[in-house]
Amino acid sequence: MSSSSCPVIDDTFGPYAESCRGGFDFTLLFQESILSILPLCILLPVVPFRLLYLVRRTIKVDRGVLLPSKLLIKLRPQVLYACYAVLQIALTALWADPAAIRTRTTIPNAAVTLVGFLALGVLSSVEHQRTLRPSMLLEFYLLFSLLFDAAKLRTLWLQGYNNNPAIVSTLALAVKFLLLVAEAQTKQKSLRVEWKSQSPEATSGLFGKSLFLWLNRLFRRGYANSLSVEDLLPLDKHLTANYLYGKLHQPWANLSKKSPRSLLMLFFGRLKWRLLAAVPPRLGLIGFKFCQPFLIERAISFNRQSIDQSSTNQGYGLIGAYFLVYSGIAVTTGQYQHLTYRSITMARGGLISMLFAKIAFVKANAADPASSLTLMSADIERITNGWQTMHECWASVIEIGVAIYLLERQLGAACAIPLGVAIVSFLGSLFVMNLVVKRQGLWLEAIQRRISATAKMLGSMKRIKMCGLSDTLFDNIHDLRKEELDISKGFRRLLIGSMFFAFTTPVFAPVLTFTVFALIAARSESASTLDTSKVFTSLSLFALLAEPLAILIMAMMAFAGSVGCFARIQKFLETDEHTDKRLRSPTDNDSLNASSANESSTSSMAWTEKSVGTVASERPLLPFTRPSGDDALSVEGGSFGYDTDKAALISSIQAKIPRGKLTMVVGPVGCGKTTLLKALLGEVPTLGGSIRCLGGEIAYCDQSPFHMNGTVRESIMAFSEVDDRWYATVVKACALIEDLRQMQLGDHTRIGSKGVALSGGQSQRIALARAAYARHDICMLDDVLSGLDTDTEHQVFHNLLGLDGLFRRQATTVILTSSSSKRLPYADHIIVLNDTGHIEEQGSFAELNANGGYVSSLDLPSADWRTRDYGVSTSSLDHLLSTTSQDFIPSLPPTKEIIEEAEAEFEANKRTGDLSIYAFYAKSVGVFAVVTFVVAISAYVFCISFPQIWLGWWATANDKAPNDNLGYWLGIYALLGVGGLLSVIISCWQIIITMVPQSGANFHWKLLNTVFRAPMSFFATTDTGITLNRFSQDLQLIDMDLPISALNFFTTFLLCVAQIILIGVTSVYAAVSFPIFIIALYFIQKFYLRTSRQLRFLDLEAKSPLYSQFTEMMAGLMTVRAFGWQKALEKKNRFLLDRSQRPFYLLFSVQRWLQLVLDLLVAAVAVMLIILVVELRGFLSGAYVGVALLNIILFSQHLKLVLQYWTMLEIHIGAVCRVRNFSATVATEDGPTETETPPTDWPTHGAVDFYGVGASYDGARNVLKDLTLSIQPGEKIGICGRTGSGKSSLIQAIFRMIELRTGSIVIDGVDISTIPRKEVRSRIIGLPQDVLLLSGTVRLNVDPYKQSSDAAIIGALQDVRLWSNIQEKGGLDVQVDDINLSHGQKQLFCLAQALLRPSSILILDEATSRYVPPFSNPSISPIYNHLFPLPSYPPSFSENPPLTPALSHSVDDVTDALIQRIIRQKFAKHTIIAVAHKLETIIDFDKVAVLQNGVLMEYENPHTLLAQDGSRFKQLYTGSDAPRS
């Protein structure tokens, strides 16, 4: 067609311009109407609505800052819009010239464009001022209109007769490009102050988000420096815990009818738009992916065309198509996955915040820290994994359908074969998937049991070491690990079954389909045969079919697992909540404080209370005058118990607690003192009657003090307002100053999880200080003074509860339970419980002492409010108020060595790319297993790659003799398929069934061995959550993620090697470019890994405090609720959650960045290949082009996968690195000289000698100093001194739990520093103060060493009077948790354990600090006599009997007598070393050792010391209200 007809053609819709401009162009009318007018007609109606929305928004750009000068030419976007409008006016004028050759739409197009850009200029100005990010609407329009205008400009220049419009259009295109650049720039620098802290993602536009440019700052920082959580980019508002909790919690709370899937459906509903946002890019990805077979088919046919201008133009178009398709794949993949992971991050934040909020309402007796931790760690991790491929469940179905349709076009009826194979695979996968949820649930339960036991073990290491239970606990927990791995094999076998079905389609579908097609073609004798085009187009379609089939099966399994996890979380969220049925009445504390302030504004006892950043109003202390009004608490006919289906533990309680007074609750062990106290707290269900109490929080101290990991100062202040003067006052009142001075870091010393770094007395006094510091109206103390030595107890009691005590001066209502009666005279009100859980009597001491009841029988003297001289006057609080925090400033800052060691460990954990780590992992699974795996994977790669060559040979043979010798070609092809499937199953079995359990058991053994061999200082300085993370998340990574990453990496790596060989054979020119891409890949991974490794480490480390807070709150629920810390802890949790979300989300984001970069690299490879095909057509055969096209794309994709799986492998191998570093860096307590083996009957006699012993916890300061003493066989030695004097340190030195720096300890002639520590601990009977019961049967707990017969175990339980109760519950095989032992009964239980151990030495570390021995003729109330008769008391240990009967003794005299009788009868011939706070318990011992600041002050018979004036022991004894001579 002649060029003169082109104007006529251009004035038609077309769209093709036929032969005009080389036959490779659109008509001008089509471009003007469809590519120019249509987009503006769509955009312009949107502009008014967008403007209306924006004007209602706040201005976010500082008005003092001009619109940003975003371009090098320093022009504002509005200037560019004006320039473009001017050019459009000029262009309109040129087109209006009658001489111009135009179309019917040219003038309308120019006019619409002019109006459109005037409107867009206004929109741009408003968007800039009122949005955080560049306008994505403008960016999107400018990008596509720029491409359309470029096509139109090409048309104008090729026309040759519209040069002037072409020139102006060129200028307009340049201005539009500048506009696009200007609109794409971020405006973070010009944002107002309140908006400047926004995440870079929130301020990024279309290009920044699509290309992940907002991550560049993070990559630069991570490449150059070591990252911390604070260095990471801030979170987007929609990812913060506050936002997510508000979005999800209230709808859940308002949900009336709940089904098993309610929580899942709620999350789908509330996050629907976030989830649906990933659908458009996923649909776009489907479209781009299925363009690939058409491109391959077109490229092969193009290679056969003759070389002319038309085919060359088509070749250029083919190059452009390759670029657009593969670039589109890169962008849509990145956006689809990023939006999916963004939804995952939101779901994670919502679930964790809801779980933590629920914890505050869990019933105290139902709280299980390990269970909640499993929900938050394992279950949420599986939800995260399941949601990653959630969209593949629907997208894969679409892809499978499209692939089958396109195969039908290529192979006809044979396309039914892959469909049939796919259906069989799918049904098989469904069958497997139905079993997955159940098996996964069993596995998670096993993990939960192990983690629960591990958490309990980590919190009780002192007792474990002292009792020699290390080997028993080691075997117990490691057996749980083996059981867990055995249970997981069921899940793993299902996983392999799923893999079998997943690999069936890619391996057998091509074999069976090509077989059927060839047989049909041979029988029909038609011209149809397998030619090159059909073979390689079909192979590409098979690849596109296999991928969604494999993903669909895996995605459905993973999603099914996540559904099960949602169900478990929902079950927890629906558990019955703690309900406080107490009747609350308002307190008049505020009015009291106001009147007090007015009356004594100048009082010397007034101080200022400061909250963080603010100063609170003054709160003076005045002598308490009881206000008129109700009692603080009253109980009307109360019956209380934990189980509503059983009888109440305490019943018919009728009591009133006077306000502002001290009330004491006493009674025998197991009578219900603690139950009553917890009932008053509202923690024990009310089965009858009612409790009325004043409103407000309650200060509460449990029998076992609750501490959160932190410093001493943080533990005392907790969440109360900061007031340094009041803090100093409380610290001194609780006798903590001397303890803090002895600590290296003073009150900045970290106390460890559960206060493991503290002695028993220190732990209790810090809990008391916390209660006093809170200044609540009511304070409940559960036997908190029993763990203190007499001197310290006296001081603390009078400072807090004396006439001038802090509690009395604050008018605090104090309720104190006690097993000691000596403080009864000081009580304003007394409640006595009997062994049946009823109130025996109650009233004031004077009333009860006169009515002839139990209190009267004690014959106690009146209260002596006088106090001894402690170096300060205690007659007033002046000495307390004069204390400042300067009195206990840390003596030394953290040492340089400590800091360097911590930093070295931090950096070591980030460096996970060392090849030695891979060798370390390979060694753990065995060389044979690794070799077997590699051989099987290599066989699979050969069987999956060689068929391409085989099919090429077959297609070439078909050119000469169509469909000839089919048996030969099909037989070998089928054999390769069977071999490939068998090989991959063998490799999967080897790594998942054989190697994983082996490595899992080995690494758990290493971790457990490291923990049990670690010194006590490790547990004092290391957060339990961090150590527990090694046992939970790291082992999970090693068990599941690491093997899969290794399998994927080695498979794709070997596939790349095979494809390089194939490409080298078929396309030498393409192979030449490989070094360039390999170099590019090297630098990409180097740049990426340096940041991603750090993010993975930070992700794990940021989870540790989150896990710790969960377990701590679950362990201390009653304390938290009493103090009213729920909101404060919830706020802290959200802070920790946001801190954890940052590396979690950014790790996903940088992985998407890597995916985008690699996909763009694939696009470059594909474009390079098609350029070679276009330029070298005629030199390449069709078969070689097909092989090259298929393999270069497969190679590029597999190369991308190699790097991706390598980075995942590097991240997951970090778990192995952390285990190795943990094992290597945690110092062992065993020394090199501890190699001797003592005789089997050692210690035979029980002689213990100390020679100049100096001992230290941290190697810096001795806690025992030059201690020398000798203990003869069979002697009974008491160790005494004030709290913190070194008593427990002496005991720990014997058990080798602290390090001897000088001197030696010799037992029966053996220096214990020469034998292994666990030998020492297993040969000596130890009874520490704290109690540990293992999760298991009574038999396991009484005889954890498995050395005794059932008869001996029953005999020991009978000795401690527990057998009848246990026998009723089921005997020795009943679970110990089902017996519900009280604290005192647990002490008896541990005593039964000691009775079964063979040794000549018994060591008591305050184990009976709550008890005192009975006197010669105790006057015991008849209500206790029926329990069991007291035998005649055996002779005293020494020849000297107790001096006189005790003036005060435990209200539970029978239990005390039982314990003392057992010790004296069963251990009469043993050497006994007992730490005692109650000196009357050791008055009949052979000798006492008095310690002060680690120095032995006295060592002599107690009676001899009592006879000496100035004796330190006499001072301690005579000031203890103990028996006096």
Tab-separated table of N, CA and C in Angstrom, residues 5 48 85 89 238 584 1189 1350:
chain	number	residue	atom	x	y	z
A	5	SER	N	-1.774	6.753	1.202
A	5	SER	CA	-3.013	6.283	1.829
A	5	SER	C	-2.896	6.215	3.344
A	48	PRO	N	-12.315	15.236	41.320
A	48	PRO	CA	-13.114	16.004	42.303
A	48	PRO	C	-13.333	15.257	43.608
A	85	ALA	N	1.109	22.663	30.121
A	85	ALA	CA	-0.125	23.265	29.614
A	85	ALA	C	0.173	24.207	28.452
A	89	ILE	N	-1.162	23.970	24.649
A	89	ILE	CA	-1.830	25.060	23.907
A	89	ILE	C	-1.166	25.231	22.542
A	238	HIS	N	-0.109	0.953	60.845
A	238	HIS	CA	-1.025	-0.176	60.727
A	238	HIS	C	-0.408	-1.486	61.204
A	584	ARG	N	-16.984	-4.570	95.991
A	584	ARG	CA	-16.039	-3.479	96.184
A	584	ARG	C	-16.765	-2.229	96.631
A	1189	LEU	N	16.215	-21.679	24.857
A	1189	LEU	CA	15.183	-20.837	25.468
A	1189	LEU	C	14.668	-21.453	26.764
A	1350	ASP	N	9.417	-49.926	95.771
A	1350	ASP	CA	8.148	-49.293	96.122
A	1350	ASP	C	7.904	-49.325	97.617
